Coordinates of C-alpha atoms in Angstrom, one line a residue:
X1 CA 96.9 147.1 88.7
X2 CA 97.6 150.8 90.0
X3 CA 101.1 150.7 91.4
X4 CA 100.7 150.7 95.3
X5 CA 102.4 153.8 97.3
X6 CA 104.2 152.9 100.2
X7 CA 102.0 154.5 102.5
X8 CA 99.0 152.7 100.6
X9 CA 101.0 149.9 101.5
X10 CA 100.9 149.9 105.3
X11 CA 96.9 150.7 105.3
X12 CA 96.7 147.1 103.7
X13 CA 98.7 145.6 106.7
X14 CA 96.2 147.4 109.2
X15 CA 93.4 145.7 107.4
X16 CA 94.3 142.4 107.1
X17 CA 95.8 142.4 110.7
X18 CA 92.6 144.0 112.5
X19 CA 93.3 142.7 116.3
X20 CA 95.1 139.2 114.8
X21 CA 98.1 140.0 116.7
X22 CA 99.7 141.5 119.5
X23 CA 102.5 140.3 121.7
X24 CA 99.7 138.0 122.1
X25 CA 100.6 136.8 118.3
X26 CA 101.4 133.0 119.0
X27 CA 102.3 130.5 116.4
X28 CA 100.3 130.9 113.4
X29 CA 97.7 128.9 114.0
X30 CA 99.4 125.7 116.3
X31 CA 96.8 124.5 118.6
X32 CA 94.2 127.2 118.0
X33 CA 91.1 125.4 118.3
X34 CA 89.4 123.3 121.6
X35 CA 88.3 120.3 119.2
X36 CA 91.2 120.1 116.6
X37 CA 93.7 120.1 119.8
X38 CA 92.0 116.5 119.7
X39 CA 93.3 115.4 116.6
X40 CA 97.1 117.5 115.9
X41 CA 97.5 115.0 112.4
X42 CA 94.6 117.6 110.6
X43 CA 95.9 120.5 112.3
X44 CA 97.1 123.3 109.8
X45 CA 99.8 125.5 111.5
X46 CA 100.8 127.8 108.7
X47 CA 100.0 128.8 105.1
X48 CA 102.2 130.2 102.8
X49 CA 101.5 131.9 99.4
X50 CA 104.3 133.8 97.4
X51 CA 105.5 134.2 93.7
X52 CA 108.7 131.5 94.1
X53 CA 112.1 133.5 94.2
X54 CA 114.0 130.6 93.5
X55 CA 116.1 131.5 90.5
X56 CA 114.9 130.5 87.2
X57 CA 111.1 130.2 88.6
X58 CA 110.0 133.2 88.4
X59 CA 106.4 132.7 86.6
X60 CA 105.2 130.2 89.3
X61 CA 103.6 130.5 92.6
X62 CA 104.4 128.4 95.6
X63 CA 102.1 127.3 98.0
X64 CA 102.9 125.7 101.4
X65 CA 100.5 124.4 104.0
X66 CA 101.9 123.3 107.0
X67 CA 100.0 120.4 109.0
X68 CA 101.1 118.8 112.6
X69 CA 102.3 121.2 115.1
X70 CA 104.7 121.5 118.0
X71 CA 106.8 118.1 116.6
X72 CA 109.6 117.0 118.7
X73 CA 112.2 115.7 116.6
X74 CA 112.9 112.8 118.5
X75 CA 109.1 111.6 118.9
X76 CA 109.3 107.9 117.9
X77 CA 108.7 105.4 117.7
X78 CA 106.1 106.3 115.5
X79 CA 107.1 109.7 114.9
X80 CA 105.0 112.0 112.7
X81 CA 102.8 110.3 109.7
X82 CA 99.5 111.7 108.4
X83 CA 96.4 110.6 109.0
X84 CA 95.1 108.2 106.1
X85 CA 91.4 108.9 107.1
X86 CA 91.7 112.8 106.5
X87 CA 91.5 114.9 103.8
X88 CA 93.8 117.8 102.8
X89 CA 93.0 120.7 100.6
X90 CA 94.7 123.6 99.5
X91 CA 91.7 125.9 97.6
X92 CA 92.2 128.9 94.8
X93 CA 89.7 131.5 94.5
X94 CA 90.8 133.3 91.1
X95 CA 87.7 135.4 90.8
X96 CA 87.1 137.1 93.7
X97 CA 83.6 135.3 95.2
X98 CA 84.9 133.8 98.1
X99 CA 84.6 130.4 96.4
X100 CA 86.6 128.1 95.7
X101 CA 87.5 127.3 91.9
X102 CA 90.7 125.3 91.9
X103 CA 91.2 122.7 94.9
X104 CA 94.0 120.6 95.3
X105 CA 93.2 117.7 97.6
X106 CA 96.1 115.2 99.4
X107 CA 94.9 111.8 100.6
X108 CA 97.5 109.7 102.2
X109 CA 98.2 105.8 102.9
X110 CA 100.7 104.6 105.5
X111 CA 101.8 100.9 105.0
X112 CA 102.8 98.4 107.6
X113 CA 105.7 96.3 105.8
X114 CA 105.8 93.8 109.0
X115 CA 109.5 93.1 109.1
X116 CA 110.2 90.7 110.9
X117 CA 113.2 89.0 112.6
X118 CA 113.8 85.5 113.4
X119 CA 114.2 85.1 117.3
X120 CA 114.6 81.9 119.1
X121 CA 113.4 79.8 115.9
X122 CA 110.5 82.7 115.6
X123 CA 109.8 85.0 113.1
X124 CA 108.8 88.2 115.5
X125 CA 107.1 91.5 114.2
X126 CA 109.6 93.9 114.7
X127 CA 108.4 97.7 117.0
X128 CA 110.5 100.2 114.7
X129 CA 109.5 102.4 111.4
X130 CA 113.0 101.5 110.6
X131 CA 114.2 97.4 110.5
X132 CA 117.9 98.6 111.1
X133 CA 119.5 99.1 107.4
X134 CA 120.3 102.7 106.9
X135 CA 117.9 104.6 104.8
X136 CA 119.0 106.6 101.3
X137 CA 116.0 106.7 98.8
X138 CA 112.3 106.4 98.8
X139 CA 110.3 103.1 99.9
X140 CA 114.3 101.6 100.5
X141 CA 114.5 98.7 101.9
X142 CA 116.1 99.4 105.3
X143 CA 112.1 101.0 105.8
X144 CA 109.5 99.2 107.6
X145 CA 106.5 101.7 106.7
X146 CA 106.2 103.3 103.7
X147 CA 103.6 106.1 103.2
X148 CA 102.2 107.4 100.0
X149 CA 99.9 110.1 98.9
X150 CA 97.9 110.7 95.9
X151 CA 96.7 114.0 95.1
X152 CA 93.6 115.4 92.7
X153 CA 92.9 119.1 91.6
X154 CA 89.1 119.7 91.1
X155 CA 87.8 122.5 89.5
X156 CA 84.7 123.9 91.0
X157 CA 83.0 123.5 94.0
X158 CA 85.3 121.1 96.1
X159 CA 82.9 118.6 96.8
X160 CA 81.1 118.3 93.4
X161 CA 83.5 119.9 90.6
X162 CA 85.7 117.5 88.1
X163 CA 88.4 115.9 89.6
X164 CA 91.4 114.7 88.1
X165 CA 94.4 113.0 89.4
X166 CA 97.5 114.3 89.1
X167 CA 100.3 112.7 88.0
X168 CA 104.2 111.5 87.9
X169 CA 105.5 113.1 84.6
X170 CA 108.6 111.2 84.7
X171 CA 106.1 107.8 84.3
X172 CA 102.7 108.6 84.6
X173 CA 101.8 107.1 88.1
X174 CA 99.6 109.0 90.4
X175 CA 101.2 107.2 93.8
X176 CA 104.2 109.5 95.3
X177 CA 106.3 108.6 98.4
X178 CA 106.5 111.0 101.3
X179 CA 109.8 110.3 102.7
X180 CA 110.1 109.6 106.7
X181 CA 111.1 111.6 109.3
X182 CA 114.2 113.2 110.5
X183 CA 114.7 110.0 112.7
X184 CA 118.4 110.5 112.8
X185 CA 122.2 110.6 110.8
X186 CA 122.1 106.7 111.6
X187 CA 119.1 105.8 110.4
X188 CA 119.1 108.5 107.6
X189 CA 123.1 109.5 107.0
X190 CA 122.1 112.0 104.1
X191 CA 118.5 113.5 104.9
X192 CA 119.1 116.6 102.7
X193 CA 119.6 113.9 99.6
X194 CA 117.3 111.9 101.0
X195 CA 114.2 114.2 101.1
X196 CA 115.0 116.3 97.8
X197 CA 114.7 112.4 96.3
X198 CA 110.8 113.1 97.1
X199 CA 110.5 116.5 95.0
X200 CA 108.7 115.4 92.2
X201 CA 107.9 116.5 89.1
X202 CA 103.7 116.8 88.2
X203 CA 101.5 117.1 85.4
X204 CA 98.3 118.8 86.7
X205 CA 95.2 118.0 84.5
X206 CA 94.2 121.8 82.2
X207 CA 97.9 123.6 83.0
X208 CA 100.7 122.8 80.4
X209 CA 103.2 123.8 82.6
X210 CA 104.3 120.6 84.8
X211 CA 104.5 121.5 88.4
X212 CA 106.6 120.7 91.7
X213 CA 105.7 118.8 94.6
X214 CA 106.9 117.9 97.5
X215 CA 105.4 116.6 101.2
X216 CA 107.3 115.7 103.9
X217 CA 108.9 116.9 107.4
X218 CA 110.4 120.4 107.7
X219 CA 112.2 122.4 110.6
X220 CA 108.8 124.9 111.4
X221 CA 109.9 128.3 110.0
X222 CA 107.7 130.3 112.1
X223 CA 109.0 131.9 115.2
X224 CA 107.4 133.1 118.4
X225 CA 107.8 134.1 122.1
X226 CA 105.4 131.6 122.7
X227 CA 105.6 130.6 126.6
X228 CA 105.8 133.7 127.7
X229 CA 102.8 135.4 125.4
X230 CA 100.4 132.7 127.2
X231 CA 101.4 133.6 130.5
X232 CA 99.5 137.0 130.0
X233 CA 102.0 138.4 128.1
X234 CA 104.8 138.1 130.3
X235 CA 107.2 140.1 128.4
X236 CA 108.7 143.6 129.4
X237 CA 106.9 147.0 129.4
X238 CA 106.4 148.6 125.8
X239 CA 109.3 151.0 126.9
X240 CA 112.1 148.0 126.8
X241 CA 110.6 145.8 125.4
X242 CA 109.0 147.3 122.4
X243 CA 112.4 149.2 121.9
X244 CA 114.1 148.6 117.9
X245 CA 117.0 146.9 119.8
X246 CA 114.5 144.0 121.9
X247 CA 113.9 142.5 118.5
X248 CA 116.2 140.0 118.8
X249 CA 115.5 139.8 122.8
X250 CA 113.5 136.8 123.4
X251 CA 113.5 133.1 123.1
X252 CA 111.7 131.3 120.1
X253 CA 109.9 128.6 121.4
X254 CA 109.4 126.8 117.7
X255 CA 113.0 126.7 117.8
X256 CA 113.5 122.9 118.2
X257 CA 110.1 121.8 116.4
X258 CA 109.8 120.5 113.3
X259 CA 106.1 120.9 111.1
X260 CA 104.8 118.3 108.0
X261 CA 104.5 120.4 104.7
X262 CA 102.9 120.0 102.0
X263 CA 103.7 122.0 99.3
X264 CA 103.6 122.9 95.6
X265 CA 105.1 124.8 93.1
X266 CA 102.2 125.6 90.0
X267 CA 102.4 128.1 87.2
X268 CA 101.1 130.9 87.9
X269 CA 98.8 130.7 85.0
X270 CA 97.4 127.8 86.2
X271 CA 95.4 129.5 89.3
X272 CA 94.6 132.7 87.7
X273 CA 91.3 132.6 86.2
X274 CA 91.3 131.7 82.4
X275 CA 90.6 134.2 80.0
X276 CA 91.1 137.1 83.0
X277 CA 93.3 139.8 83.3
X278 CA 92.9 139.7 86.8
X279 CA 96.1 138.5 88.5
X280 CA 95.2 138.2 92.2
X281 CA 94.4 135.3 93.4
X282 CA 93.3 133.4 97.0
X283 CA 93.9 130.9 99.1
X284 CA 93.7 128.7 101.7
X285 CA 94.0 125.2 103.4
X286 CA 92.0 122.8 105.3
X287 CA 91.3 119.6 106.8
X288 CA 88.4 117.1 106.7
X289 CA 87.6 114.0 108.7
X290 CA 84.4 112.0 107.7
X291 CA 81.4 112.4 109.9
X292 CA 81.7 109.3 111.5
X293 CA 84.0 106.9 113.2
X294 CA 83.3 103.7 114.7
X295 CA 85.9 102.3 116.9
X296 CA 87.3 98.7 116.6
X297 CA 86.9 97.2 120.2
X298 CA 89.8 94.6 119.0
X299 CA 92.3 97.1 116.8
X300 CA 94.6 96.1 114.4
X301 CA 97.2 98.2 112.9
X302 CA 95.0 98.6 109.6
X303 CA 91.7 99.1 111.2
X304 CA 91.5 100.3 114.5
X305 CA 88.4 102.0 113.3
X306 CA 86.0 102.4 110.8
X307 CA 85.1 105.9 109.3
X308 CA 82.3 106.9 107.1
X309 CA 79.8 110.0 106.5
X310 CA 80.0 113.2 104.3
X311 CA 83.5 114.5 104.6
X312 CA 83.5 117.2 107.7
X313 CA 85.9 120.3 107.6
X314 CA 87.4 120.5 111.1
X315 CA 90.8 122.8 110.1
X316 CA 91.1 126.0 108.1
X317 CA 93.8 128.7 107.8
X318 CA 94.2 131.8 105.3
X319 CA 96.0 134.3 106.7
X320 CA 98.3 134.3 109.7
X321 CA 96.9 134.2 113.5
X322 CA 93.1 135.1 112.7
X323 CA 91.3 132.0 114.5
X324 CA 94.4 132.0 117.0
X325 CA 94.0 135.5 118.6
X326 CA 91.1 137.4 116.7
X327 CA 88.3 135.2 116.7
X328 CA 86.6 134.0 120.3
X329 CA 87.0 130.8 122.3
X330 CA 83.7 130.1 121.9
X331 CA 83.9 130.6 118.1
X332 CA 87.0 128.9 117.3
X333 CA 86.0 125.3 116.2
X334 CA 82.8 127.1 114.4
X335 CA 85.6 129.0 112.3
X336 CA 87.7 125.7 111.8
X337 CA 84.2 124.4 109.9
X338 CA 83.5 127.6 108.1
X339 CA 84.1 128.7 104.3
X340 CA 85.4 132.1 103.6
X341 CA 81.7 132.9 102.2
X342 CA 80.4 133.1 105.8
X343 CA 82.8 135.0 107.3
X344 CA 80.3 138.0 107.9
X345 CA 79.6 135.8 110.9
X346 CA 82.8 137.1 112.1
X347 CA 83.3 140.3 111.1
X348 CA 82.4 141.6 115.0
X349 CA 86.1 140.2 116.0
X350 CA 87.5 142.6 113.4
X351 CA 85.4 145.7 114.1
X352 CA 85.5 145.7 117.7
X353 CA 89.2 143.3 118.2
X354 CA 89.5 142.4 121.8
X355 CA 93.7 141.8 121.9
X356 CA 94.6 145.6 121.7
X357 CA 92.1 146.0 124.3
X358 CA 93.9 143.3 126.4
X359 CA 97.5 144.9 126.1
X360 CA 96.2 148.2 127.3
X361 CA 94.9 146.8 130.2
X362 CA 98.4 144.6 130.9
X363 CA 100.5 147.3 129.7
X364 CA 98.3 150.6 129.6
X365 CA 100.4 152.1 132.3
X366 CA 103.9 152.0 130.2
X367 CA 102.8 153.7 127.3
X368 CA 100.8 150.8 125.5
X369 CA 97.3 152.0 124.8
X370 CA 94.7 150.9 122.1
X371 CA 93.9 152.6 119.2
X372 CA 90.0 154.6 119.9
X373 CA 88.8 154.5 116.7
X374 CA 85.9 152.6 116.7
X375 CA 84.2 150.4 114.7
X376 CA 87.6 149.7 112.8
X377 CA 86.1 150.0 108.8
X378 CA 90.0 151.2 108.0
X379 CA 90.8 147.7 108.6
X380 CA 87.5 145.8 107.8
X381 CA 87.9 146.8 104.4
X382 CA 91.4 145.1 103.6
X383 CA 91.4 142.3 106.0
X384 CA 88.3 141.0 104.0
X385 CA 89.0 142.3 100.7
X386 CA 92.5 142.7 100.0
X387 CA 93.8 146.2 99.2
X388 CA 93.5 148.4 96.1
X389 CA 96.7 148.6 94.2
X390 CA 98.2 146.0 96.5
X391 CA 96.1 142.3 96.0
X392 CA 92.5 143.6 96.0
X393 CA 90.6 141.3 93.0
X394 CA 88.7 143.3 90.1
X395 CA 85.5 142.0 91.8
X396 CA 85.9 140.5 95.5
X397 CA 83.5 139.3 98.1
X398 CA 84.1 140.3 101.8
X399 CA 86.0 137.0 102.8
X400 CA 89.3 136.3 104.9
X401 CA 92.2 134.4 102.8
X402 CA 95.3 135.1 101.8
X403 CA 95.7 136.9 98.7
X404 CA 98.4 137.4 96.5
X405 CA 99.0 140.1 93.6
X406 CA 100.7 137.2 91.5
X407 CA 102.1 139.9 88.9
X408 CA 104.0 141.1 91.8
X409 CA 107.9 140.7 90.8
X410 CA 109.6 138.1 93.7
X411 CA 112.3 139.7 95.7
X412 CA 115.6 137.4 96.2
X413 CA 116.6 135.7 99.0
X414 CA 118.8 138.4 100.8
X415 CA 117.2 141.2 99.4
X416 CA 113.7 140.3 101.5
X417 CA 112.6 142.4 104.0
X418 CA 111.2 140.3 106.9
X419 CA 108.4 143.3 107.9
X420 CA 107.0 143.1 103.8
X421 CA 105.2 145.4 102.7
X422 CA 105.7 147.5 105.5
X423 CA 109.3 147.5 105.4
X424 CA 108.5 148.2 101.7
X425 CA 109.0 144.9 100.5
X426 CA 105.6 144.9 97.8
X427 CA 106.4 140.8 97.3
X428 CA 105.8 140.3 101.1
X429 CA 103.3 139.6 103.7
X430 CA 100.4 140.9 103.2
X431 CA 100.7 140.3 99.6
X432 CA 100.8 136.7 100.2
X433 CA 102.8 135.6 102.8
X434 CA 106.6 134.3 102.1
X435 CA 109.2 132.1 105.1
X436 CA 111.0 135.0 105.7
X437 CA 108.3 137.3 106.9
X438 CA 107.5 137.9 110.3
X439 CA 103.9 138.4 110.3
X440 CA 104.2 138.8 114.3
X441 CA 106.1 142.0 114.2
X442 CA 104.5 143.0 111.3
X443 CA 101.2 142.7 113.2
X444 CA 101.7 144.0 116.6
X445 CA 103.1 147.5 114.9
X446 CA 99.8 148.0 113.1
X447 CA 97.4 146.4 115.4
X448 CA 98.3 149.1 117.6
X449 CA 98.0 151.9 115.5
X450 CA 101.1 152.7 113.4
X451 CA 99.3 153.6 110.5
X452 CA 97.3 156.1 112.6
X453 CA 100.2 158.2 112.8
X454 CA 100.0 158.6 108.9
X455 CA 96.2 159.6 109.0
X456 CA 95.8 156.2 107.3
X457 CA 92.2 155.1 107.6
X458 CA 92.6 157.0 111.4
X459 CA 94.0 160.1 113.1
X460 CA 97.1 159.9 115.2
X461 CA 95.2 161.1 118.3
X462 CA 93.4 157.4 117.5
X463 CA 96.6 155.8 118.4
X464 CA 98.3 156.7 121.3
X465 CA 100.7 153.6 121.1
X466 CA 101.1 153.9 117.4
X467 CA 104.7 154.7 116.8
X468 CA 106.1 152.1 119.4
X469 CA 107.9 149.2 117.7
X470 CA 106.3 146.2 118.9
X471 CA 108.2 143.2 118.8
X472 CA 107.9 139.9 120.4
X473 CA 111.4 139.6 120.2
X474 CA 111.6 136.6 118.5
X475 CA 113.6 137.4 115.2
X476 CA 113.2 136.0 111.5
X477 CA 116.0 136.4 109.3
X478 CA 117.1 134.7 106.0
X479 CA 118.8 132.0 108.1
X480 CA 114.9 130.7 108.9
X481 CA 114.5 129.2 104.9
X482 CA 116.5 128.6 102.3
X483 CA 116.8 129.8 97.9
X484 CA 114.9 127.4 96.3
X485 CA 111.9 125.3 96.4
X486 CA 110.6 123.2 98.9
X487 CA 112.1 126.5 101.0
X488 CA 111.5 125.3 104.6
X489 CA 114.6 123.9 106.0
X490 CA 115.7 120.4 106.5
X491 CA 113.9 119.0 109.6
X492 CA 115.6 118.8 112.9
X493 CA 116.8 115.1 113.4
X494 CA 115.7 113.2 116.3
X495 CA 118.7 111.9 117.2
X496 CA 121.6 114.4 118.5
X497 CA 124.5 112.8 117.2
X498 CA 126.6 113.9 114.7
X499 CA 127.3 112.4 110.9
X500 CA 130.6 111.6 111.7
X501 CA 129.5 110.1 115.3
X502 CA 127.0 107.7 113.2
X503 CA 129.2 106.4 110.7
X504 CA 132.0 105.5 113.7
X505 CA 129.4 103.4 115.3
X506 CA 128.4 102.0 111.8
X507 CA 132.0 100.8 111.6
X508 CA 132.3 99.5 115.0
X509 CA 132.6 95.5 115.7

């Protein structure tokens, strides 16, 4: 691949960005849709796609797709499970036709264990997830549900390639516990231990590498100025606001959520295309519910319905804050069901981006104008095709995903730059996307123009607001994510007291 120039660099971040954020950038993609608002279980909130900087691992790729938005972590009693009657995929395109070729699907199964306790002479069902032994290791006994998830890779088209499961290679077994939630220190004394008991080791079916996986509850990594961007952007004017030292300024609203995750850590020579030189690759997630559901009038705790029907995609997310603040109201669901083949259906929102537009009319008076040049190719051409030199495929079809140059060295943690490749960090976002990078900032600074002032793609007269330093003010630092895989932090626990507070009260008469 031509070794990218920095300048070269900062055109791909115009591109893939075209109108997806300004201080309008929300959380990646929590809530984004009318009809998937309906269901938050099949939600995706965030993908990630990076080369894993984890020491020791540098030849795989890690991919992270986060489901289940805005979780409070004290949201019991039946906190946070997936839904068993949805399907999740993560999706490869290795050759650059907007296709997928390597799919990874998740199906999961949440069992009732019905403890029950003996009251007045009467064995009672008791309401908890928990039967009131403390919890250390998976499916322990102290747990009254245990879920489960299996997970397949099919190569080819998603719904008619081969499938194969993937397996335990410590035993062979294709069943794999997801631990519970961050319920609390009492309930769960060690939930570091606890959850890194559920990173398992995998065989996938055509790599000869074994892989990593791991699903469970994380502390959401993204961060936003999220109230205040809704309430038409009720931040300060450009001039104070916008200012290098406002980037720690605001409140991040994600800060006490927790998100679901499902991740994995595969050889990089797994997803690449066999027999290809080509190292960039694509990707995406989604979810699918089957076409129909037929409620039980008398509900039980295994069938309050029935579904059936061809499977239905109702979420999809690639890169960061597209269906969130680029693509219309009235288009969002209809880009939750679409496949990156069709996205010339959308390519009007990218053109002609509406958000710039907006923060000239809110802030137009302090300095904040949008870019003129119009229709935006400079961007059209990376946001749907990645960038030459950067993670644009030898052949590629217009498409949004996110793409990643996987031949890129990883950076160590400490060492990242949170603004990627802009900050000239060639391993960040928007060469795949890592934790640590804040795709907001990144965004607003380009969406507005920045690389006009460089005569990249545009002139400078195009952008009158270009060299302002947009920021929500919500800061990302390495604090956000930790060294090594499954990188998202240990969720926030539900309950606010202390270890040490727990274990007195475990001692107590």
């Amino acid at each position: 691949m031509q070794t990218i120039t920095h300048h070269t660099a900062r055109l791909a971040i115009a591109g893939l960005l075209a109108g997806a954020c300004l201080p309008a950038a929300l959380a990646s993609s929590h809530r984004e849709a009318p009809f998937v608002t309906q269901s938050p279980k099949i939600d995706g909130t965030d993908f990630y796609m990076f080369r894993s900087y984890e020491a020791g691992r540098a030849n795989f790729i890690t991919l992270i797709a986060d489901y289940v938005p805005l979780q409070d972590a004290y949201g019991g009693p039946n906190y946070f499970a997936m839904d068993p009657n949805a399907l999740y995929e993560i999706h490869i395109d290795n050759n650059g036709d907007a296709k997928e070729d390597l799919t990874f699907q998740f199906r999961f199964t949440n069992t009732n264990k019905d403890t029950k306790l003996t009251v007045g002479g009467k064995q009672v069902s008791i309401p908890l997830v928990i039967n009131g032994g403390a919890i250390a290791a998976p499916n322990a006994p102290g747990a009254n549900v245990r879920e489960t998830y299996t997970i397949n890779v099919v190569r080819g088209d998603r719904r008619t390639g081969t499938k194969s499961a993937v397996t335990n290679a410590a035993d062979g077994s294709t069943t794999f516990d997801k631990p519970l939630d961050n319920i609390g220190n009492k309930s769960i004394p060690n939930y570091p231990a606890y959850a890194a008991a559920h990173v398992y080791s995998v065989n996938i079916p055509g790599c000869s590498t074994p892989a990593r996986v791991f699903v469970g509850q994380r502390k959401d990594p993204f961060v936003v100025n999220l109230g205040e961007t809704f309430d038409l952007v009720n931040i300060k004017a450009p001039a104070t606001e916008f200012a290098a030292n406002a980037e720690k300024a605001a409140h991040d609203d994600l800060a006490d959520k927790n998100v679901t995750a499902i991740e994995m850590e595969v050889a990089a020579s797994c997803l690449t295309a066999s027999g290809s030189s080509d190292p960039v690759i694509g990707g995406w997630t989604t979810a699918s519910v089957r076409q129909g559901r037929l409620l039980n009038p008398t509900p039980n705790s295994s069938t309050p319905s029935k579904e059936g029907g061809a499977w239905t995609q109702v979420s999809r997310l690639g890169m960061p804050l597209v269906n969130e603040v680029v693509i219309g109201l009235k288009d969002k669901d209809t880009f939750n069901a679409s496949k990156p083949s069709g996205d010339a259906q959308f390519a009007t929102y990218v053109t002609n981006p509406t958000l710039p537009a907006l923060i000239e009319i809110l802030y137009g008076s302090a300095g904040a104008k949008a870019p003129t040049n119009f229709p935006r190719n400079d961007l059209v051409a990376t946001f749907l095709t990645g960038v030459k030199g950067l993670n644009q495929p030898a052949t590629v079809t217009a498409s949004e995903m996110l793409r990643l140059n996987t031949s890129t060295a990883a950076v160590a943690m400490g060492k990242q730059n949170r603004l990627g490749v802009i900050g000239g960090d060639n391993a960040g976002f928007p060469n795949g996307r890592r934790p640590g990078d804040d795709v907001v900032d990144i965004a607003l600074r380009v969406v507005m123009g920045n690389l006009c002032t460089l005569n990249l793609g545009c002139a400078p007269t195009d952008a009158p607001a270009g060299g302002l330093h947009f920021t929500d003010g919500a800061y990302l630092d390495d604090s956000f994510f930790t060294a090594a895989f499954p990188y998202l932090k240990t969720p926030l626990p539900g309950s606010p007291q202390s270890a040490a507070v727990a274990q007195a009260m475990r001692r107590a008469p």
